[in-house]
Amino acid sequence: MSAPSPPSPRETPMRSVPIRPGAELAPFGRTVLVMTLAALLVPGQMYVVLPLLTGMSGDWGGNPQRMVWTLTAFGLAFVMGAVVAGPLADRFGRRPVVIAGLAVVAFASAVLAAAPSLEVGVWSRVAQGIGAAAFSRVALTYLGERVVPGRRWAAWSAITTAAFASLPAGQAAAEFLAAIVGWRGVFGASAVASVLLAMLVRLVMLPDVPAGEEPTTSVRVLGHFVARGRVLLLSLVMLATLASLGSVFTVAQLAAPTDWNTDTTYTLSACSAAVIVVVAAATVWLRRWPPTRLAVVALLVAALATVVLALGGRSVPVAVLAVLTLVAATAVVPSALVSAALSMVGQATGPLTSLLVLVALLGATLGPQLVAWGSGTGFAAVLLMVGLVQLVSAGLVFLAERQASAASGRASR
């Protein structure tokens, strides 16, 4: 997902958070470069299977809809792994956990490349998800501790934008490579790339320092935020937003109109990644809008684009325009929701951001599985349901904003 807009000093004390005691500052350029490369590869493993579903089903038996379990297994393991990766890093250190996570991704990718059945493939994807979570969760914490406060948002923006863009970019890369080396070769290449990244991360990450008395990633704090009404509403919207985007990518693979071809889906994936980067670059300008208003407008635009795709998607030009509009609008929503939540809470920025990232990952995981269950209803029907979810999400953001305004009014009396 795209990075949250830098909040103002009155919204959060992030800029005053000190460097972790005893920690040496990380070299900004090379650290962010390597972490960004890893963020392009690791989270992108979630959706990399979408263009490979037909090939996998041919080797393993069954239909492409059943192969979607390989995506779901990765996503659920990613979410659960992200919950425990923070405490493990607090106990054993940032660098060992990140490197171990990349090693697990490499090993699991190699096993997946040779997997003889769907069952072995699913368990390999579970291992991939756990390893990917170790990197994704701890990398943000590491940057928050080792980067000068004034440059943290730039670092986080690069990492989170790369992670969000990796979802469609991973599809495009997989589709390109599969045409040359087959679907198994895609995971073989992933294994090699993960080993190389582990070596680079080992070079750029600094040695760990002793942990403080309080862990930096408390599950208890995450539970505290879940219990808060307005944050809960925004979390539901975050889940629905990423589930909607995942649903669109999946329906394009499983139930696309007959007028589409491989070039169409490849173009959509590659251009979607580029659109996400452009939206991230426009974050400073977009931040002039109040975050809740921005989220509502973006969700309404996404809903309109989804309806246009449902009704006019048989035309490839209409489909490309609608999908890119949908992706652009969706890319705006996560950053707006994070900024809105921070303005409502104004404290414990790290845990709150982590909660919303985990919810986004859960949504990205559930969307494709819902499409697999409902793909028999057809392309248009699935997309119209997605459009309805986006409209409801806009209403939930509006409700959360009204609640926040009412609470602020009561506090000022």
Short mmCIF file of C-alpha atoms in Angstrom, two decimals:
data_model
loop_
_atom_site.label_atom_id
_atom_site.label_comp_id
_atom_site.label_asym_id
_atom_site.label_seq_id
_atom_site.Cartn_x
_atom_site.Cartn_y
_atom_site.Cartn_z
CA MET A 1 0.00 0.00 0.00
CA SER A 2 1.11 3.55 -0.50
CA ALA A 3 2.70 5.39 2.37
CA PRO A 4 0.68 7.59 4.68
CA SER A 5 1.08 11.29 4.14
CA PRO A 6 3.40 12.88 6.69
CA PRO A 7 1.11 14.07 9.48
CA SER A 8 1.44 17.52 10.89
CA PRO A 9 3.00 18.01 14.34
CA ARG A 10 -0.41 18.46 15.93
CA GLU A 11 -1.56 15.08 14.57
CA THR A 12 1.25 12.87 15.88
CA PRO A 13 4.56 13.14 17.68
CA MET A 14 6.30 10.99 15.04
CA ARG A 15 8.88 13.64 14.23
CA SER A 16 9.99 13.75 17.87
CA VAL A 17 10.44 9.96 18.25
CA PRO A 18 14.09 9.42 19.20
CA ILE A 19 16.52 7.04 17.54
CA ARG A 20 16.64 3.73 19.44
CA PRO A 21 19.12 4.13 22.32
CA GLY A 22 22.59 2.91 21.35
CA ALA A 23 21.66 2.55 17.68
CA GLU A 24 23.93 3.82 14.89
CA LEU A 25 22.26 5.73 12.07
CA ALA A 26 21.83 3.70 8.89
CA PRO A 27 23.29 5.01 5.59
CA PHE A 28 20.11 6.36 4.05
CA GLY A 29 20.63 5.87 0.31
CA ARG A 30 21.85 2.30 0.11
CA THR A 31 19.62 1.11 2.93
CA VAL A 32 16.46 2.45 1.32
CA LEU A 33 17.56 1.19 -2.12
CA VAL A 34 18.03 -2.40 -0.94
CA MET A 35 14.88 -2.36 1.19
CA THR A 36 12.89 -1.01 -1.76
CA LEU A 37 14.19 -3.78 -4.03
CA ALA A 38 13.20 -6.33 -1.41
CA ALA A 39 9.76 -4.71 -1.07
CA LEU A 40 9.27 -5.09 -4.83
CA LEU A 41 9.99 -8.83 -4.66
CA VAL A 42 8.71 -10.07 -1.32
CA PRO A 43 5.10 -8.80 -0.95
CA GLY A 44 4.62 -9.25 -4.70
CA GLN A 45 4.83 -13.01 -4.13
CA MET A 46 1.22 -12.81 -2.95
CA TYR A 47 -0.30 -12.09 -6.37
CA VAL A 48 2.45 -13.60 -8.51
CA VAL A 49 0.38 -16.80 -8.83
CA LEU A 50 -2.60 -15.13 -10.53
CA PRO A 51 -1.29 -15.39 -14.12
CA LEU A 52 0.11 -18.87 -13.32
CA LEU A 53 -3.16 -20.46 -12.17
CA THR A 54 -3.89 -22.18 -15.49
CA GLY A 55 -0.41 -23.69 -15.75
CA MET A 56 -0.48 -24.83 -12.13
CA SER A 57 -3.89 -26.44 -12.56
CA GLY A 58 -2.62 -28.28 -15.65
CA ASP A 59 0.28 -29.81 -13.71
CA TRP A 60 -1.52 -30.47 -10.45
CA GLY A 61 -5.02 -31.26 -11.68
CA GLY A 62 -8.19 -29.40 -10.80
CA ASN A 63 -9.40 -26.03 -12.02
CA PRO A 64 -7.79 -22.57 -11.73
CA GLN A 65 -10.34 -21.54 -9.08
CA ARG A 66 -8.98 -24.26 -6.79
CA MET A 67 -5.43 -22.99 -7.35
CA VAL A 68 -6.45 -19.68 -5.72
CA TRP A 69 -5.82 -21.45 -2.41
CA THR A 70 -2.11 -20.94 -3.09
CA LEU A 71 -2.73 -17.19 -2.90
CA THR A 72 -4.94 -17.44 0.16
CA ALA A 73 -2.42 -19.64 1.98
CA PHE A 74 0.34 -17.08 1.37
CA GLY A 75 -1.81 -14.15 2.46
CA LEU A 76 -3.13 -15.66 5.68
CA ALA A 77 0.37 -16.85 6.64
CA PHE A 78 1.68 -13.36 5.85
CA VAL A 79 -0.84 -11.74 8.19
CA MET A 80 -0.22 -14.19 11.03
CA GLY A 81 3.53 -14.02 10.53
CA ALA A 82 3.46 -10.23 10.65
CA VAL A 83 1.78 -10.35 14.06
CA VAL A 84 4.60 -12.40 15.61
CA ALA A 85 7.53 -11.03 13.58
CA GLY A 86 7.70 -7.81 15.59
CA PRO A 87 8.02 -9.48 19.01
CA LEU A 88 10.54 -11.97 17.57
CA ALA A 89 12.62 -9.08 16.24
CA ASP A 90 12.44 -7.41 19.65
CA ARG A 91 13.83 -10.57 21.21
CA PHE A 92 16.37 -11.79 18.66
CA GLY A 93 17.21 -8.63 16.70
CA ARG A 94 16.09 -6.95 13.48
CA ARG A 95 18.78 -8.20 11.14
CA PRO A 96 18.61 -11.92 12.04
CA VAL A 97 14.82 -11.97 11.64
CA VAL A 98 14.86 -10.17 8.26
CA ILE A 99 17.62 -12.40 6.86
CA ALA A 100 15.93 -15.54 8.20
CA GLY A 101 12.67 -14.42 6.57
CA LEU A 102 14.33 -13.98 3.17
CA ALA A 103 16.04 -17.37 3.55
CA VAL A 104 12.66 -18.99 4.23
CA VAL A 105 11.19 -17.28 1.14
CA ALA A 106 14.09 -18.62 -0.97
CA PHE A 107 13.75 -22.19 0.35
CA ALA A 108 9.96 -22.23 0.02
CA SER A 109 10.16 -20.85 -3.52
CA ALA A 110 12.58 -23.60 -4.50
CA VAL A 111 10.27 -26.26 -3.03
CA LEU A 112 7.30 -24.70 -4.81
CA ALA A 113 9.13 -24.79 -8.13
CA ALA A 114 9.38 -28.58 -7.80
CA ALA A 115 6.07 -29.21 -5.97
CA PRO A 116 4.30 -32.32 -7.30
CA SER A 117 0.82 -31.46 -6.00
CA LEU A 118 -1.46 -28.68 -4.84
CA GLU A 119 -1.08 -29.80 -1.22
CA VAL A 120 2.69 -29.39 -1.32
CA GLY A 121 2.22 -26.12 -3.18
CA VAL A 122 -0.13 -24.72 -0.52
CA TRP A 123 2.25 -25.56 2.33
CA SER A 124 5.13 -24.05 0.37
CA ARG A 125 3.10 -20.88 -0.01
CA VAL A 126 2.41 -20.86 3.74
CA ALA A 127 6.18 -20.91 4.33
CA GLN A 128 6.65 -18.16 1.74
CA GLY A 129 4.07 -16.01 3.48
CA ILE A 130 5.68 -16.41 6.90
CA GLY A 131 9.12 -15.54 5.52
CA ALA A 132 7.75 -12.56 3.61
CA ALA A 133 6.06 -11.26 6.76
CA ALA A 134 9.36 -11.32 8.66
CA PHE A 135 10.90 -8.92 6.15
CA SER A 136 7.90 -6.69 5.56
CA ARG A 137 7.01 -6.19 9.22
CA VAL A 138 10.51 -5.70 10.60
CA ALA A 139 11.91 -3.56 7.77
CA LEU A 140 9.55 -0.69 8.64
CA THR A 141 10.50 -0.95 12.31
CA TYR A 142 14.20 -0.93 11.45
CA LEU A 143 13.88 2.19 9.32
CA GLY A 144 11.92 3.91 12.10
CA GLU A 145 14.77 3.22 14.52
CA ARG A 146 17.81 3.81 12.33
CA VAL A 147 16.79 6.71 10.05
CA VAL A 148 16.87 10.35 11.09
CA PRO A 149 13.28 11.37 12.03
CA GLY A 150 13.11 13.99 9.31
CA ARG A 151 13.75 11.34 6.61
CA ARG A 152 11.64 8.49 8.00
CA TRP A 153 8.57 9.30 5.96
CA ALA A 154 10.65 9.36 2.77
CA ALA A 155 12.04 5.93 3.62
CA TRP A 156 8.65 4.50 4.57
CA SER A 157 7.09 6.01 1.45
CA ALA A 158 9.61 4.26 -0.80
CA ILE A 159 9.12 0.90 0.93
CA THR A 160 5.34 0.94 1.17
CA THR A 161 4.87 2.28 -2.36
CA ALA A 162 7.12 -0.49 -3.68
CA ALA A 163 5.17 -3.07 -1.67
CA PHE A 164 1.82 -1.87 -3.01
CA ALA A 165 3.13 -1.61 -6.58
CA SER A 166 4.60 -5.09 -6.29
CA LEU A 167 1.12 -6.64 -6.32
CA PRO A 168 0.38 -5.81 -9.99
CA ALA A 169 4.08 -5.68 -10.91
CA GLY A 170 4.54 -9.22 -9.63
CA GLN A 171 1.74 -10.38 -11.90
CA ALA A 172 3.28 -8.68 -14.92
CA ALA A 173 6.73 -10.11 -14.21
CA ALA A 174 5.33 -13.61 -13.65
CA GLU A 175 3.35 -13.48 -16.88
CA PHE A 176 6.43 -12.39 -18.79
CA LEU A 177 8.74 -14.99 -17.25
CA ALA A 178 6.23 -17.83 -17.49
CA ALA A 179 6.13 -17.42 -21.26
CA ILE A 180 9.89 -18.12 -21.28
CA VAL A 181 10.60 -20.56 -18.43
CA GLY A 182 7.16 -21.81 -17.39
CA TRP A 183 5.40 -21.30 -14.07
CA ARG A 184 7.91 -23.44 -12.18
CA GLY A 185 10.75 -21.32 -13.54
CA VAL A 186 9.06 -18.22 -12.09
CA PHE A 187 9.41 -19.62 -8.56
CA GLY A 188 12.93 -20.82 -9.29
CA ALA A 189 13.85 -17.27 -10.25
CA SER A 190 12.18 -16.05 -7.05
CA ALA A 191 14.36 -18.38 -5.00
CA VAL A 192 17.55 -17.08 -6.61
CA ALA A 193 16.45 -13.44 -6.22
CA SER A 194 15.61 -13.99 -2.54
CA VAL A 195 19.09 -15.40 -1.84
CA LEU A 196 20.72 -12.41 -3.53
CA LEU A 197 18.51 -10.02 -1.56
CA ALA A 198 19.37 -11.74 1.72
CA MET A 199 23.04 -11.17 0.94
CA LEU A 200 22.44 -7.49 0.14
CA VAL A 201 20.36 -6.99 3.28
CA ARG A 202 23.11 -8.61 5.33
CA LEU A 203 25.53 -6.01 3.95
CA VAL A 204 23.40 -2.90 4.52
CA MET A 205 21.60 -3.63 7.81
CA LEU A 206 23.57 -2.55 10.86
CA PRO A 207 24.21 -4.82 13.86
CA ASP A 208 21.45 -4.89 16.43
CA VAL A 209 21.50 -3.10 19.75
CA PRO A 210 20.05 -4.38 23.02
CA ALA A 211 16.26 -4.05 23.22
CA GLY A 212 14.72 -1.61 25.66
CA GLU A 213 12.46 -2.59 28.51
CA GLU A 214 9.29 -2.21 26.44
CA PRO A 215 8.86 -4.00 23.10
CA THR A 216 8.31 -1.72 20.15
CA THR A 217 5.63 -3.96 18.64
CA SER A 218 3.00 -4.84 21.19
CA VAL A 219 0.10 -7.09 20.22
CA ARG A 220 -1.74 -5.70 23.23
CA VAL A 221 -1.50 -2.18 21.79
CA LEU A 222 -2.90 -3.43 18.47
CA GLY A 223 -5.87 -4.91 20.32
CA HIS A 224 -6.43 -1.56 22.02
CA PHE A 225 -6.85 0.13 18.66
CA VAL A 226 -9.20 -2.55 17.35
CA ALA A 227 -11.52 -1.80 20.27
CA ARG A 228 -11.82 1.88 19.32
CA GLY A 229 -14.94 2.54 17.28
CA ARG A 230 -13.67 5.05 14.72
CA VAL A 231 -10.43 3.16 14.14
CA LEU A 232 -12.44 -0.04 13.75
CA LEU A 233 -14.58 1.58 11.05
CA LEU A 234 -11.51 2.76 9.16
CA SER A 235 -9.95 -0.70 9.53
CA LEU A 236 -13.02 -2.26 7.95
CA VAL A 237 -12.74 0.18 5.06
CA MET A 238 -9.04 -0.65 4.64
CA LEU A 239 -9.90 -4.35 4.50
CA ALA A 240 -12.69 -3.81 1.97
CA THR A 241 -10.55 -1.52 -0.21
CA LEU A 242 -7.71 -3.99 -0.67
CA ALA A 243 -10.17 -6.88 -1.00
CA SER A 244 -11.87 -4.97 -3.81
CA LEU A 245 -8.62 -4.38 -5.65
CA GLY A 246 -7.62 -8.01 -5.23
CA SER A 247 -11.01 -9.08 -6.52
CA VAL A 248 -10.59 -7.03 -9.70
CA PHE A 249 -7.13 -8.48 -10.41
CA THR A 250 -8.44 -12.00 -9.82
CA VAL A 251 -11.59 -11.67 -11.88
CA ALA A 252 -9.41 -10.41 -14.74
CA GLN A 253 -7.59 -13.76 -14.66
CA LEU A 254 -10.46 -16.14 -13.92
CA ALA A 255 -13.50 -14.60 -15.64
CA ALA A 256 -12.25 -12.05 -18.14
CA PRO A 257 -14.38 -11.34 -21.25
CA THR A 258 -13.52 -13.38 -24.33
CA ASP A 259 -12.32 -10.23 -26.11
CA TRP A 260 -9.40 -10.02 -23.66
CA ASN A 261 -6.13 -11.86 -24.23
CA THR A 262 -2.80 -12.36 -22.49
CA ASP A 263 -1.55 -9.00 -23.72
CA THR A 264 -4.56 -7.29 -22.14
CA THR A 265 -3.95 -8.70 -18.65
CA TYR A 266 -0.21 -8.05 -18.95
CA THR A 267 -0.84 -4.43 -19.93
CA LEU A 268 -3.27 -3.94 -17.04
CA SER A 269 -0.78 -5.34 -14.50
CA ALA A 270 2.23 -3.39 -15.76
CA CYS A 271 0.34 -0.10 -16.11
CA SER A 272 -1.29 -0.53 -12.69
CA ALA A 273 2.14 -0.68 -11.05
CA ALA A 274 3.14 2.52 -12.84
CA VAL A 275 -0.07 4.26 -11.77
CA ILE A 276 0.58 3.41 -8.11
CA VAL A 277 4.03 5.00 -8.32
CA VAL A 278 2.57 8.15 -9.92
CA VAL A 279 -0.07 8.43 -7.19
CA ALA A 280 2.61 8.04 -4.52
CA ALA A 281 4.57 10.88 -6.13
CA ALA A 282 1.45 13.06 -5.95
CA THR A 283 1.03 12.46 -2.20
CA VAL A 284 2.25 15.94 -1.24
CA TRP A 285 -0.38 17.59 -3.44
CA LEU A 286 -3.14 15.19 -2.37
CA ARG A 287 -2.44 15.94 1.28
CA ARG A 288 -4.03 19.37 0.82
CA TRP A 289 -7.36 17.58 1.13
CA PRO A 290 -8.70 16.50 4.53
CA PRO A 291 -7.94 12.74 4.69
CA THR A 292 -11.50 11.55 5.30
CA ARG A 293 -12.86 13.66 2.44
CA LEU A 294 -10.08 12.38 0.18
CA ALA A 295 -10.88 8.77 1.10
CA VAL A 296 -14.61 9.24 0.42
CA VAL A 297 -14.01 10.84 -2.99
CA ALA A 298 -11.46 8.17 -3.93
CA LEU A 299 -13.83 5.36 -2.95
CA LEU A 300 -16.65 6.89 -4.96
CA VAL A 301 -14.38 7.21 -8.00
CA ALA A 302 -13.27 3.60 -7.52
CA ALA A 303 -16.90 2.45 -7.34
CA LEU A 304 -17.75 4.33 -10.53
CA ALA A 305 -14.74 2.84 -12.34
CA THR A 306 -15.71 -0.65 -11.16
CA VAL A 307 -19.26 -0.25 -12.47
CA VAL A 308 -17.93 1.01 -15.81
CA LEU A 309 -15.65 -2.04 -15.96
CA ALA A 310 -18.56 -4.34 -15.18
CA LEU A 311 -20.83 -2.90 -17.84
CA GLY A 312 -18.33 -1.97 -20.56
CA GLY A 313 -15.42 -4.29 -19.86
CA ARG A 314 -15.82 -6.26 -23.08
CA SER A 315 -14.23 -3.30 -24.83
CA VAL A 316 -10.49 -3.50 -24.15
CA PRO A 317 -9.89 0.30 -24.25
CA VAL A 318 -12.77 0.85 -21.81
CA ALA A 319 -11.43 -1.92 -19.57
CA VAL A 320 -7.91 -0.46 -19.51
CA LEU A 321 -9.19 3.03 -18.68
CA ALA A 322 -11.55 1.74 -16.00
CA VAL A 323 -8.94 -0.49 -14.32
CA LEU A 324 -6.28 2.22 -14.26
CA THR A 325 -8.78 4.70 -12.80
CA LEU A 326 -9.77 2.12 -10.20
CA VAL A 327 -6.13 1.44 -9.29
CA ALA A 328 -5.33 5.16 -9.04
CA ALA A 329 -8.31 5.81 -6.77
CA THR A 330 -7.58 2.76 -4.64
CA ALA A 331 -3.93 3.78 -4.25
CA VAL A 332 -5.10 7.02 -2.62
CA VAL A 333 -7.32 5.36 -0.03
CA PRO A 334 -4.78 3.59 2.26
CA SER A 335 -2.67 6.70 2.84
CA ALA A 336 -5.80 8.78 3.48
CA LEU A 337 -7.13 6.21 5.96
CA VAL A 338 -3.83 6.05 7.84
CA SER A 339 -3.66 9.85 8.06
CA ALA A 340 -7.28 10.00 9.22
CA ALA A 341 -6.69 7.37 11.90
CA LEU A 342 -3.55 9.13 13.13
CA SER A 343 -5.40 12.43 13.42
CA MET A 344 -8.08 10.69 15.50
CA VAL A 345 -5.60 8.97 17.81
CA GLY A 346 -2.46 11.10 17.74
CA GLN A 347 -0.27 8.60 19.58
CA ALA A 348 1.39 5.17 19.24
CA THR A 349 1.89 5.83 15.55
CA GLY A 350 3.89 2.67 14.88
CA PRO A 351 1.37 0.17 16.29
CA LEU A 352 -1.58 1.94 14.66
CA THR A 353 0.11 1.97 11.25
CA SER A 354 1.02 -1.69 11.73
CA LEU A 355 -2.61 -2.54 12.50
CA LEU A 356 -3.85 -0.88 9.32
CA VAL A 357 -1.14 -2.55 7.23
CA LEU A 358 -2.14 -5.96 8.62
CA VAL A 359 -5.79 -5.28 7.86
CA ALA A 360 -4.86 -4.23 4.31
CA LEU A 361 -2.95 -7.49 3.83
CA LEU A 362 -5.91 -9.48 5.10
CA GLY A 363 -8.16 -7.72 2.61
CA ALA A 364 -5.73 -8.38 -0.25
CA THR A 365 -5.82 -12.04 0.77
CA LEU A 366 -9.58 -12.46 1.04
CA GLY A 367 -10.56 -10.69 -2.18
CA PRO A 368 -9.24 -13.34 -4.61
CA GLN A 369 -10.75 -16.18 -2.60
CA LEU A 370 -14.18 -14.50 -2.66
CA VAL A 371 -13.88 -14.22 -6.44
CA ALA A 372 -12.95 -17.89 -6.72
CA TRP A 373 -16.08 -18.81 -4.74
CA GLY A 374 -18.33 -16.53 -6.80
CA SER A 375 -16.69 -16.73 -10.22
CA GLY A 376 -19.59 -18.80 -11.56
CA THR A 377 -21.81 -15.70 -11.39
CA GLY A 378 -19.81 -14.06 -14.16
CA PHE A 379 -17.53 -11.08 -14.75
CA ALA A 380 -20.14 -8.32 -14.49
CA ALA A 381 -21.92 -9.70 -11.42
CA VAL A 382 -18.71 -10.00 -9.39
CA LEU A 383 -17.63 -6.48 -10.30
CA LEU A 384 -21.03 -4.98 -9.45
CA MET A 385 -20.76 -6.55 -5.99
CA VAL A 386 -17.29 -5.02 -5.65
CA GLY A 387 -18.70 -1.62 -6.62
CA LEU A 388 -21.35 -1.97 -3.93
CA VAL A 389 -18.67 -2.75 -1.33
CA GLN A 390 -16.81 0.41 -2.34
CA LEU A 391 -19.94 2.54 -1.97
CA VAL A 392 -20.59 1.10 1.50
CA SER A 393 -16.95 1.78 2.39
CA ALA A 394 -17.35 5.44 1.44
CA GLY A 395 -20.34 5.61 3.78
CA LEU A 396 -18.31 4.08 6.63
CA VAL A 397 -15.56 6.68 6.21
CA PHE A 398 -18.16 9.44 6.29
CA LEU A 399 -19.64 7.91 9.47
CA ALA A 400 -16.20 7.73 11.12
CA GLU A 401 -15.58 11.38 10.26
CA ARG A 402 -18.94 12.40 11.76
CA GLN A 403 -18.14 10.50 14.94
CA ALA A 404 -14.76 12.20 15.19
CA SER A 405 -16.33 15.62 14.68
CA ALA A 406 -18.96 14.92 17.32
CA ALA A 407 -16.31 13.78 19.81
CA SER A 408 -14.23 16.88 19.09
CA GLY A 409 -17.28 19.09 19.64
CA ARG A 410 -18.02 17.47 23.00
CA ALA A 411 -14.37 17.86 24.07
CA SER A 412 -14.34 21.58 23.25
CA ARG A 413 -17.34 22.36 25.45
#
